[in-house]
mmCIF file of C-alpha atoms in Angstrom:
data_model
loop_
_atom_site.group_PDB
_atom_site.id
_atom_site.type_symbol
_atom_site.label_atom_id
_atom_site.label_comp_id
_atom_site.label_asym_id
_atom_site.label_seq_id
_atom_site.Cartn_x
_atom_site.Cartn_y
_atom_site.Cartn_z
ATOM 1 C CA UNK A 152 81.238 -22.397 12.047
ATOM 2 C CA UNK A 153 78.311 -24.161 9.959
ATOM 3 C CA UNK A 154 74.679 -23.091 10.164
ATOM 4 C CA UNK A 155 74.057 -21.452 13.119
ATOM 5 C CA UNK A 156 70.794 -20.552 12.302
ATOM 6 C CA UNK A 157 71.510 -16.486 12.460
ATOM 7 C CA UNK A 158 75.092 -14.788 12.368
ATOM 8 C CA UNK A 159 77.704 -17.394 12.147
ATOM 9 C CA UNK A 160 79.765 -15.081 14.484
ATOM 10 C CA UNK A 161 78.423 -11.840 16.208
ATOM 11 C CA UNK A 162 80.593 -9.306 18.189
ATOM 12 C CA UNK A 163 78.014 -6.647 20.313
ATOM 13 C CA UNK A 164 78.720 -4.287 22.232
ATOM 14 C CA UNK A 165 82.791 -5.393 22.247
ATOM 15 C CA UNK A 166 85.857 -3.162 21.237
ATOM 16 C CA UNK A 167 88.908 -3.570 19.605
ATOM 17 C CA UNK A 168 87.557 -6.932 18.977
ATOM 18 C CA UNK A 169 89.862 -9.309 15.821
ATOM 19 C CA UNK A 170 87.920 -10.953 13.706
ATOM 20 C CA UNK A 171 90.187 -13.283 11.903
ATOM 21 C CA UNK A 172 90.903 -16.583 9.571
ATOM 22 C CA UNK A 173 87.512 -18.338 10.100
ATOM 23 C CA UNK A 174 85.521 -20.626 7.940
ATOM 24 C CA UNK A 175 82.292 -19.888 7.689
ATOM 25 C CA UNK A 176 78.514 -21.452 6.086
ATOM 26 C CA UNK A 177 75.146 -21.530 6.027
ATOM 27 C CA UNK A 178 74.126 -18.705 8.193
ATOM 28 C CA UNK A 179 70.695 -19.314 6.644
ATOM 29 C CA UNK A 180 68.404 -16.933 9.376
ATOM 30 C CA UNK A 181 71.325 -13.326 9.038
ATOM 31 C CA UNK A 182 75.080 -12.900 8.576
ATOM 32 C CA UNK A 183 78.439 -14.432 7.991
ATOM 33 C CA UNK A 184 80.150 -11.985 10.399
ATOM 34 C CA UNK A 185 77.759 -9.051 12.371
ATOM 35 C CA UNK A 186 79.179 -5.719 14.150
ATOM 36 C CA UNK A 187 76.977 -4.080 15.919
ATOM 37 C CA UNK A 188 77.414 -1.452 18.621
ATOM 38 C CA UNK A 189 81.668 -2.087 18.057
ATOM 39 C CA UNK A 190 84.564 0.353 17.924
ATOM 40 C CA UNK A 191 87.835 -0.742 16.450
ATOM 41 C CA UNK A 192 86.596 -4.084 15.187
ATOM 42 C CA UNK A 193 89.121 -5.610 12.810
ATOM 43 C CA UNK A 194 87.295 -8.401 10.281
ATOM 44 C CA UNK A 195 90.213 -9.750 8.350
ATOM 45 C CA UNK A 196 91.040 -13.085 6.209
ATOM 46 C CA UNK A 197 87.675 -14.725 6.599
ATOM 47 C CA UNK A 198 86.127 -17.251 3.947
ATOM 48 C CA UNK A 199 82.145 -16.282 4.343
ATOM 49 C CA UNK A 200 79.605 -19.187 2.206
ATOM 50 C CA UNK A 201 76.074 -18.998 1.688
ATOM 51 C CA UNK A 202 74.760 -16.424 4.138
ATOM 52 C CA UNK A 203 71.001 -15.680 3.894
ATOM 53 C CA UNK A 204 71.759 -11.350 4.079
ATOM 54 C CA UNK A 205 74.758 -10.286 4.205
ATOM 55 C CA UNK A 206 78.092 -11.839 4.093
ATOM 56 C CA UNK A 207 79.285 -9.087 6.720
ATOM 57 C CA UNK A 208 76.934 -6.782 8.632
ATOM 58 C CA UNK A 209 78.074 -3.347 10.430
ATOM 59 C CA UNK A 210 75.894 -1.464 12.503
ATOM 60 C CA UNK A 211 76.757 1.566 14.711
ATOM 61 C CA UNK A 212 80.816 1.333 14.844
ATOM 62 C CA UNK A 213 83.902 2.928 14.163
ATOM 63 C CA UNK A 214 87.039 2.526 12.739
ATOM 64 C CA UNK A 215 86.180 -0.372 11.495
ATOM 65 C CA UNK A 216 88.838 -2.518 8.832
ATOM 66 C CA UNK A 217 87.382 -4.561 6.716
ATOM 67 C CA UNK A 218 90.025 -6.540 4.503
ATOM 68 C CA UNK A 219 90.881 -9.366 2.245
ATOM 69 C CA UNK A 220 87.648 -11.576 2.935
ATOM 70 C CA UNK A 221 85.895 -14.149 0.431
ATOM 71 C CA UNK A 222 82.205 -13.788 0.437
ATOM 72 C CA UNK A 223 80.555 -16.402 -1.523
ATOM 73 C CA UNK A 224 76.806 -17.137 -1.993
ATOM 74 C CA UNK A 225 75.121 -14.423 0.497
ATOM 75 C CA UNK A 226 72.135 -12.241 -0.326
ATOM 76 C CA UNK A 227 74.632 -9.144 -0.136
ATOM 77 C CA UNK A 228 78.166 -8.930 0.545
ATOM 78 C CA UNK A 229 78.223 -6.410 3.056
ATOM 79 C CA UNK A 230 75.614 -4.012 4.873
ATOM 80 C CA UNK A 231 75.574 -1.244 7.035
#
């Protein structure tokens, strides 16, 4: 996914969602990857460039894995 405009990808409200083995640039208005409102999401393998806040956001989830992504160029690398 290449600019978007706001979160490349963004899983709300979604469980158990798999997050996994994308390319992603330019968010330039949020986030690489956002989780919000998620249980069980599993963000894993992704290649994250130039993101305007964070390379991955998580907001109000749980058990959450988080593992073996490249963040590149984002304002922070990951948020809560």
């Amino acid at each position: 996914v290449d600019d978007s405009g706001w979160d490349n990808i963004n899983v709300s409200d979604s469980n158990n969602a798999d997050i996994t083995n994308n390319v992603l640039s330019d968010a330039t208005g949020a986030s690489g990857i956002a989780v919000i409102n998620s249980d069980g999401a599993y963000v894993f393998n992704n290649d994250i460039d130039r993101s305007a806040r964070l390379g991955i956001y998580v907001g109000n989830g749980d058990n959450i894995v988080i593992d073996d992504n490249e963040i590149d160029d984002a304002g922070l690398g990951l948020g809560q």
